[in-house]
PDB file of C-alpha atoms in Angstrom:
ATOM      1  CA  MET A  48     103.765  88.416 105.939  1.00  0.00           C
ATOM      2  CA  ASP A  49     101.170  89.366 108.517  1.00  0.00           C
ATOM      3  CA  VAL A  50      97.803  90.879 107.781  1.00  0.00           C
ATOM      4  CA  VAL A  51      98.268  94.627 107.581  1.00  0.00           C
ATOM      5  CA  ALA A  52      95.732  97.171 108.758  1.00  0.00           C
ATOM      6  CA  MET A  53      96.118 100.612 110.203  1.00  0.00           C
ATOM      7  CA  HIS A  54      95.098  99.549 113.718  1.00  0.00           C
ATOM      8  CA  MET A  55      98.082  99.444 116.064  1.00  0.00           C
ATOM      9  CA  SER A  56      98.221  96.693 118.657  1.00  0.00           C
ATOM     10  CA  ASP A  57      99.641  96.979 122.165  1.00  0.00           C
ATOM     11  CA  GLY A  58     103.416  96.886 122.449  1.00  0.00           C
ATOM     12  CA  LEU A  59     104.379  98.437 119.100  1.00  0.00           C
ATOM     13  CA  VAL A  60     105.429 101.659 120.838  1.00  0.00           C
ATOM     14  CA  ASP A  61     106.588 102.163 124.406  1.00  0.00           C
ATOM     15  CA  ALA A  62     104.431 103.460 127.262  1.00  0.00           C
ATOM     16  CA  PRO A  63     105.654 107.106 127.212  1.00  0.00           C
ATOM     17  CA  THR A  64     104.872 107.329 123.487  1.00  0.00           C
ATOM     18  CA  SER A  65     101.430 105.806 124.032  1.00  0.00           C
ATOM     19  CA  LEU A  66     100.737 108.351 126.771  1.00  0.00           C
ATOM     20  CA  LEU A  67     101.990 111.232 124.618  1.00  0.00           C
ATOM     21  CA  PHE A  68      99.709 110.419 121.707  1.00  0.00           C
ATOM     22  CA  GLY A  69      96.881 109.589 124.067  1.00  0.00           C
ATOM     23  CA  ALA A  70      97.133 113.195 125.221  1.00  0.00           C
ATOM     24  CA  VAL A  71      97.261 114.378 121.588  1.00  0.00           C
ATOM     25  CA  ALA A  72      94.095 112.395 120.859  1.00  0.00           C
ATOM     26  CA  VAL A  73      92.255 113.835 123.874  1.00  0.00           C
ATOM     27  CA  ALA A  74      93.211 117.395 122.901  1.00  0.00           C
ATOM     28  CA  GLY A  75      92.276 116.865 119.275  1.00  0.00           C
ATOM     29  CA  LEU A  76      88.905 115.357 120.139  1.00  0.00           C
ATOM     30  CA  ALA A  77      88.144 118.174 122.558  1.00  0.00           C
ATOM     31  CA  ILE A  78      88.665 120.671 119.737  1.00  0.00           C
ATOM     32  CA  ALA A  79      86.609 118.527 117.346  1.00  0.00           C
ATOM     33  CA  LEU A  80      83.762 118.267 119.851  1.00  0.00           C
ATOM     34  CA  TRP A  81      83.748 122.042 120.278  1.00  0.00           C
ATOM     35  CA  ARG A  82      83.887 122.826 116.538  1.00  0.00           C
ATOM     36  CA  ALA A  83      81.506 120.074 115.406  1.00  0.00           C
ATOM     37  CA  ARG A  84      78.573 122.086 116.745  1.00  0.00           C
ATOM     38  CA  ARG A  85      79.019 124.407 113.755  1.00  0.00           C
ATOM     39  CA  GLU A  86      78.791 121.506 111.311  1.00  0.00           C
ATOM     40  CA  LEU A  87      75.758 119.723 112.773  1.00  0.00           C
ATOM     41  CA  ASP A  88      72.092 120.628 112.703  1.00  0.00           C
ATOM     42  CA  GLU A  89      68.818 118.712 112.731  1.00  0.00           C
ATOM     43  CA  ARG A  90      69.289 117.774 109.085  1.00  0.00           C
ATOM     44  CA  THR A  91      72.922 116.669 109.182  1.00  0.00           C
ATOM     45  CA  ALA A  92      73.122 114.966 112.609  1.00  0.00           C
ATOM     46  CA  PRO A  93      71.440 111.765 111.335  1.00  0.00           C
ATOM     47  CA  MET A  94      73.922 111.747 108.446  1.00  0.00           C
ATOM     48  CA  ALA A  95      76.797 111.676 110.946  1.00  0.00           C
ATOM     49  CA  GLY A  96      75.307 108.587 112.570  1.00  0.00           C
ATOM     50  CA  LEU A  97      74.948 106.894 109.201  1.00  0.00           C
ATOM     51  CA  VAL A  98      78.545 107.747 108.294  1.00  0.00           C
ATOM     52  CA  ALA A  99      79.856 106.289 111.563  1.00  0.00           C
ATOM     53  CA  ALA A 100      77.853 103.091 111.040  1.00  0.00           C
ATOM     54  CA  PHE A 101      78.987 102.841 107.405  1.00  0.00           C
ATOM     55  CA  VAL A 102      82.660 103.326 108.269  1.00  0.00           C
ATOM     56  CA  PHE A 103      82.357 100.768 111.085  1.00  0.00           C
ATOM     57  CA  ALA A 104      80.950  98.214 108.639  1.00  0.00           C
ATOM     58  CA  LEU A 105      83.592  98.958 106.008  1.00  0.00           C
ATOM     59  CA  GLN A 106      86.445  98.609 108.510  1.00  0.00           C
ATOM     60  CA  MET A 107      85.241  95.119 109.410  1.00  0.00           C
ATOM     61  CA  VAL A 108      85.825  93.924 105.828  1.00  0.00           C
ATOM     62  CA  ASN A 109      89.399  93.167 104.753  1.00  0.00           C
ATOM     63  CA  PHE A 110      90.402  93.078 101.092  1.00  0.00           C
ATOM     64  CA  PRO A 111      93.558  91.495  99.592  1.00  0.00           C
ATOM     65  CA  ILE A 112      96.449  93.746  98.587  1.00  0.00           C
ATOM     66  CA  LEU A 113      99.344  91.342  98.044  1.00  0.00           C
ATOM     67  CA  PRO A 114      99.814  87.631  98.844  1.00  0.00           C
ATOM     68  CA  GLY A 115      99.513  87.414 102.632  1.00  0.00           C
ATOM     69  CA  VAL A 116      98.639  91.084 102.958  1.00  0.00           C
ATOM     70  CA  SER A 117      95.184  92.615 103.370  1.00  0.00           C
ATOM     71  CA  GLY A 118      93.821  95.947 104.479  1.00  0.00           C
ATOM     72  CA  HIS A 119      90.589  97.738 105.194  1.00  0.00           C
ATOM     73  CA  VAL A 120      89.025 101.095 104.482  1.00  0.00           C
ATOM     74  CA  LEU A 121      89.839 103.759 107.080  1.00  0.00           C
ATOM     75  CA  GLY A 122      87.075 106.186 106.117  1.00  0.00           C
ATOM     76  CA  GLY A 123      88.719 109.469 107.132  1.00  0.00           C
ATOM     77  CA  ALA A 124      88.319 111.287 103.832  1.00  0.00           C
ATOM     78  CA  LEU A 125      84.845 109.823 103.332  1.00  0.00           C
ATOM     79  CA  ALA A 126      83.672 111.138 106.701  1.00  0.00           C
ATOM     80  CA  ALA A 127      85.263 114.562 106.202  1.00  0.00           C
ATOM     81  CA  ILE A 128      83.730 115.063 102.759  1.00  0.00           C
ATOM     82  CA  LEU A 129      80.256 113.957 103.820  1.00  0.00           C
ATOM     83  CA  VAL A 130      79.884 115.452 107.321  1.00  0.00           C
ATOM     84  CA  GLY A 131      82.845 117.821 107.812  1.00  0.00           C
ATOM     85  CA  PRO A 132      86.312 117.438 109.342  1.00  0.00           C
ATOM     86  CA  TYR A 133      85.391 117.912 112.997  1.00  0.00           C
ATOM     87  CA  THR A 134      82.302 115.717 112.923  1.00  0.00           C
ATOM     88  CA  GLY A 135      84.240 113.237 110.808  1.00  0.00           C
ATOM     89  CA  ALA A 136      86.977 113.025 113.444  1.00  0.00           C
ATOM     90  CA  LEU A 137      84.349 112.293 116.092  1.00  0.00           C
ATOM     91  CA  CYS A 138      82.731 109.613 113.912  1.00  0.00           C
ATOM     92  CA  LEU A 139      86.062 107.849 113.359  1.00  0.00           C
ATOM     93  CA  SER A 140      86.942 108.082 117.050  1.00  0.00           C
ATOM     94  CA  ILE A 141      83.660 106.472 118.086  1.00  0.00           C
ATOM     95  CA  VAL A 142      84.275 103.651 115.625  1.00  0.00           C
ATOM     96  CA  LEU A 143      87.809 103.095 116.923  1.00  0.00           C
ATOM     97  CA  ILE A 144      86.731 103.117 120.566  1.00  0.00           C
ATOM     98  CA  VAL A 145      83.948 100.599 119.943  1.00  0.00           C
ATOM     99  CA  GLN A 146      86.268  98.354 117.949  1.00  0.00           C
ATOM    100  CA  ALA A 147      88.950  98.441 120.642  1.00  0.00           C
ATOM    101  CA  LEU A 148      86.573  97.811 123.553  1.00  0.00           C
ATOM    102  CA  LEU A 149      84.188  95.276 122.009  1.00  0.00           C
ATOM    103  CA  PHE A 150      86.171  93.577 119.241  1.00  0.00           C
ATOM    104  CA  ALA A 151      89.801  93.909 120.444  1.00  0.00           C
ATOM    105  CA  ASP A 152      90.650  95.523 117.107  1.00  0.00           C
ATOM    106  CA  GLY A 153      93.612  97.662 118.133  1.00  0.00           C
ATOM    107  CA  GLY A 154      95.182  97.713 121.584  1.00  0.00           C
ATOM    108  CA  LEU A 155      93.799  99.761 124.438  1.00  0.00           C
ATOM    109  CA  SER A 156      97.202 101.276 125.196  1.00  0.00           C
ATOM    110  CA  ALA A 157      97.490 102.179 121.494  1.00  0.00           C
ATOM    111  CA  LEU A 158      93.989 103.681 121.282  1.00  0.00           C
ATOM    112  CA  GLY A 159      95.279 107.240 121.538  1.00  0.00           C
ATOM    113  CA  ALA A 160      97.789 106.629 118.758  1.00  0.00           C
ATOM    114  CA  ASN A 161      95.147 104.981 116.563  1.00  0.00           C
ATOM    115  CA  ILE A 162      92.778 107.911 117.072  1.00  0.00           C
ATOM    116  CA  THR A 163      95.592 110.348 116.319  1.00  0.00           C
ATOM    117  CA  ASN A 164      96.516 108.543 113.106  1.00  0.00           C
ATOM    118  CA  MET A 165      93.094 107.745 111.662  1.00  0.00           C
ATOM    119  CA  ALA A 166      90.633 110.182 113.237  1.00  0.00           C
ATOM    120  CA  LEU A 167      92.883 113.237 113.407  1.00  0.00           C
ATOM    121  CA  ILE A 168      95.666 112.958 110.818  1.00  0.00           C
ATOM    122  CA  GLY A 169      93.636 110.932 108.318  1.00  0.00           C
ATOM    123  CA  VAL A 170      90.528 113.100 108.480  1.00  0.00           C
ATOM    124  CA  ALA A 171      92.481 116.373 108.449  1.00  0.00           C
ATOM    125  CA  THR A 172      94.601 115.319 105.475  1.00  0.00           C
ATOM    126  CA  GLY A 173      91.625 114.023 103.518  1.00  0.00           C
ATOM    127  CA  TYR A 174      89.683 117.220 104.031  1.00  0.00           C
ATOM    128  CA  ALA A 175      92.673 119.464 103.273  1.00  0.00           C
ATOM    129  CA  VAL A 176      93.271 117.670  99.971  1.00  0.00           C
ATOM    130  CA  ALA A 177      89.557 117.819  99.117  1.00  0.00           C
ATOM    131  CA  LEU A 178      89.534 121.563  99.783  1.00  0.00           C
ATOM    132  CA  ALA A 179      92.635 122.086  97.649  1.00  0.00           C
ATOM    133  CA  LEU A 180      91.009 120.219  94.753  1.00  0.00           C
ATOM    134  CA  ARG A 181      87.552 121.757  95.141  1.00  0.00           C
ATOM    135  CA  PRO A 182      88.021 123.994  92.047  1.00  0.00           C
ATOM    136  CA  LEU A 183      87.514 120.786  90.034  1.00  0.00           C
ATOM    137  CA  LEU A 184      83.855 120.830  91.106  1.00  0.00           C
ATOM    138  CA  ARG A 185      82.789 123.190  88.374  1.00  0.00           C
ATOM    139  CA  GLY A 186      81.000 122.972  85.077  1.00  0.00           C
ATOM    140  CA  ARG A 187      79.034 120.148  83.505  1.00  0.00           C
ATOM    141  CA  THR A 188      81.543 117.456  84.526  1.00  0.00           C
ATOM    142  CA  ARG A 189      81.541 118.222  88.242  1.00  0.00           C
ATOM    143  CA  GLY A 190      80.388 114.653  88.949  1.00  0.00           C
ATOM    144  CA  ARG A 191      83.649 113.309  87.532  1.00  0.00           C
ATOM    145  CA  GLY A 192      85.479 116.055  89.369  1.00  0.00           C
ATOM    146  CA  LEU A 193      83.895 114.953  92.644  1.00  0.00           C
ATOM    147  CA  ALA A 194      85.048 111.386  91.976  1.00  0.00           C
ATOM    148  CA  VAL A 195      88.616 112.575  91.347  1.00  0.00           C
ATOM    149  CA  VAL A 196      88.588 114.768  94.461  1.00  0.00           C
ATOM    150  CA  SER A 197      87.230 111.957  96.636  1.00  0.00           C
ATOM    151  CA  PHE A 198      89.682 109.380  95.299  1.00  0.00           C
ATOM    152  CA  THR A 199      92.719 111.626  95.761  1.00  0.00           C
ATOM    153  CA  ALA A 200      91.633 112.734  99.234  1.00  0.00           C
ATOM    154  CA  ALA A 201      91.139 109.146 100.392  1.00  0.00           C
ATOM    155  CA  LEU A 202      94.474 107.973  99.010  1.00  0.00           C
ATOM    156  CA  SER A 203      96.268 110.890 100.666  1.00  0.00           C
ATOM    157  CA  ALA A 204      94.490 110.309 103.976  1.00  0.00           C
ATOM    158  CA  VAL A 205      95.514 106.646 104.183  1.00  0.00           C
ATOM    159  CA  VAL A 206      99.174 107.376 103.397  1.00  0.00           C
ATOM    160  CA  ALA A 207      99.208 110.260 105.903  1.00  0.00           C
ATOM    161  CA  ALA A 208      97.698 108.036 108.609  1.00  0.00           C
ATOM    162  CA  SER A 209     100.389 105.429 108.040  1.00  0.00           C
ATOM    163  CA  ALA A 210     103.011 108.186 108.220  1.00  0.00           C
ATOM    164  CA  GLY A 211     101.573 109.070 111.632  1.00  0.00           C
ATOM    165  CA  PHE A 212     102.402 105.572 112.816  1.00  0.00           C
ATOM    166  CA  LEU A 213     105.933 105.946 111.454  1.00  0.00           C
ATOM    167  CA  LEU A 214     106.353 109.112 113.520  1.00  0.00           C
ATOM    168  CA  GLU A 215     105.203 107.293 116.649  1.00  0.00           C
ATOM    169  CA  TYR A 216     107.471 104.355 115.871  1.00  0.00           C
ATOM    170  CA  ALA A 217     110.422 106.691 115.344  1.00  0.00           C
ATOM    171  CA  ILE A 218     109.781 108.314 118.731  1.00  0.00           C
ATOM    172  CA  GLY A 219     109.272 105.175 120.780  1.00  0.00           C
ATOM    173  CA  GLY A 220     109.169 102.006 118.696  1.00  0.00           C
ATOM    174  CA  ALA A 221     109.305  98.886 120.880  1.00  0.00           C
ATOM    175  CA  SER A 222     110.358  96.520 118.075  1.00  0.00           C
ATOM    176  CA  THR A 223     113.850  95.709 116.842  1.00  0.00           C
ATOM    177  CA  THR A 224     112.806  96.207 113.198  1.00  0.00           C
ATOM    178  CA  SER A 225     114.515  99.249 111.710  1.00  0.00           C
ATOM    179  CA  LEU A 226     112.527 102.363 110.900  1.00  0.00           C
ATOM    180  CA  GLY A 227     113.606 102.213 107.264  1.00  0.00           C
ATOM    181  CA  THR A 228     112.306  98.662 106.862  1.00  0.00           C
ATOM    182  CA  VAL A 229     108.998  99.531 108.525  1.00  0.00           C
ATOM    183  CA  ALA A 230     108.630 102.699 106.426  1.00  0.00           C
ATOM    184  CA  ALA A 231     109.261 100.982 103.084  1.00  0.00           C
ATOM    185  CA  TYR A 232     106.797  98.196 103.826  1.00  0.00           C
ATOM    186  CA  LEU A 233     104.119 100.292 105.529  1.00  0.00           C
ATOM    187  CA  LEU A 234     104.002 103.177 103.065  1.00  0.00           C
ATOM    188  CA  GLY A 235     104.081 100.924 100.020  1.00  0.00           C
ATOM    189  CA  THR A 236     101.321  98.699 101.337  1.00  0.00           C
ATOM    190  CA  HIS A 237      99.124 101.585 102.449  1.00  0.00           C
ATOM    191  CA  ALA A 238      99.489 103.288  99.082  1.00  0.00           C
ATOM    192  CA  LEU A 239      97.772 100.203  97.648  1.00  0.00           C
ATOM    193  CA  ILE A 240      95.201 100.216 100.441  1.00  0.00           C
ATOM    194  CA  GLY A 241      94.631 103.914  99.755  1.00  0.00           C
ATOM    195  CA  ALA A 242      93.919 103.220  96.093  1.00  0.00           C
ATOM    196  CA  GLY A 243      91.258 100.711  97.099  1.00  0.00           C
ATOM    197  CA  GLU A 244      89.803 103.136  99.606  1.00  0.00           C
ATOM    198  CA  GLY A 245      89.817 105.865  96.984  1.00  0.00           C
ATOM    199  CA  ILE A 246      87.560 103.797  94.738  1.00  0.00           C
ATOM    200  CA  VAL A 247      85.139 103.066  97.602  1.00  0.00           C
ATOM    201  CA  THR A 248      85.132 106.701  98.718  1.00  0.00           C
ATOM    202  CA  ALA A 249      84.583 108.095  95.223  1.00  0.00           C
ATOM    203  CA  ALA A 250      81.706 105.697  94.524  1.00  0.00           C
ATOM    204  CA  THR A 251      80.038 106.459  97.866  1.00  0.00           C
ATOM    205  CA  VAL A 252      80.371 110.239  97.706  1.00  0.00           C
ATOM    206  CA  VAL A 253      79.168 110.461  94.109  1.00  0.00           C
ATOM    207  CA  THR A 254      76.179 108.239  94.914  1.00  0.00           C
ATOM    208  CA  VAL A 255      75.180 110.424  97.867  1.00  0.00           C
ATOM    209  CA  ALA A 256      75.727 113.603  95.847  1.00  0.00           C
ATOM    210  CA  ARG A 257      73.476 112.409  93.038  1.00  0.00           C
ATOM    211  CA  ALA A 258      70.634 111.731  95.472  1.00  0.00           C
ATOM    212  CA  ARG A 259      71.121 114.513  98.045  1.00  0.00           C
ATOM    213  CA  PRO A 260      73.898 116.992  97.213  1.00  0.00           C
ATOM    214  CA  ASP A 261      72.724 119.149 100.120  1.00  0.00           C
ATOM    215  CA  LEU A 262      73.953 116.440 102.516  1.00  0.00           C
ATOM    216  CA  VAL A 263      77.534 116.456 101.193  1.00  0.00           C
ATOM    217  CA  TYR A 264      79.475 118.838 103.433  1.00  0.00           C
ATOM    218  CA  LEU A 265      82.143 119.612 100.825  1.00  0.00           C
ATOM    219  CA  LEU A 266      79.474 120.721  98.337  1.00  0.00           C
ATOM    220  CA  ARG A 267      77.320 122.471 100.907  1.00  0.00           C
ATOM    221  CA  THR A 268      80.190 124.706 102.011  1.00  0.00           C
ATOM    222  CA  ALA A 269      81.595 125.352  98.536  1.00  0.00           C
ATOM    223  CA  PRO A 270      81.332 128.786  96.866  1.00  0.00           C
ATOM    224  CA  ARG A 271      77.984 129.145  95.121  1.00  0.00           C
ATOM    225  CA  ARG A 272      79.458 128.838  91.650  1.00  0.00           C
ATOM    226  CA  ALA A 273      81.158 125.523  92.555  1.00  0.00           C
ATOM    227  CA  ALA A 274      78.292 123.864  94.411  1.00  0.00           C
ATOM    228  CA  PRO A 275      75.692 121.846  92.532  1.00  0.00           C
ATOM    229  CA  ALA A 276      72.226 123.376  92.718  1.00  0.00           C
ATOM    230  CA  SER A 277      70.458 120.022  92.475  1.00  0.00           C
ATOM    231  CA  ALA A 278      71.054 116.316  92.161  1.00  0.00           C
ATOM    232  CA  SER A 279      70.851 116.600  88.354  1.00  0.00           C
ATOM    233  CA  ASP A 280      73.946 118.820  88.365  1.00  0.00           C
ATOM    234  CA  VAL A 281      76.120 115.958  89.653  1.00  0.00           C
ATOM    235  CA  THR A 282      76.685 113.973  86.496  1.00  0.00           C
ATOM    236  CA  ALA A 283      79.067 111.126  85.860  1.00  0.00           C
TER     237      ALA A 283
END
């Protein structure tokens, strides 16, 4: 088996498909750039930079999943929970662009598809799941609730991002491998990767929330009764 990560290389999908999802990525990032202004201020802008740097570092580290198979953290749910979905999409996109241009991690022709999968689909799914589970962030055990929310959001985001690749492959896959074979292998593997990412995401978000709950976007935008008033409210 080859090493598996979410980054697509050149040649996995044909040129028209690459162009199509390049256009999707440009449109999505334009919307994110416009809406991110509502999420950022003088207090939270530095946090966005830290999140981008942290995700970049995490994506450079591979961890074993199965014999011959490894993966890395994508960071979509982590970014969305900490700095918001639109800012999170921009953070992931910057990471992907730098990796493609400076480290050849992901093909240039596939950059639009990679941004679509990880920065748009992954971030949006992670944040949507976190919002749906936000009622768990109540009461004296909201710290454990935050861990559950973060884990589930990260797992969902990774699987959704891999499903984005399957859509692109179904539209214009350039390999002779059948879609069913690719789907079974990719989704199964990324479910395991998602579980690993869920642990990393939960540990990171809970750690930040204990120290500075006001810097966690999901908590900052929650209804007053669900948001922790201070770091002491976020208990394990």
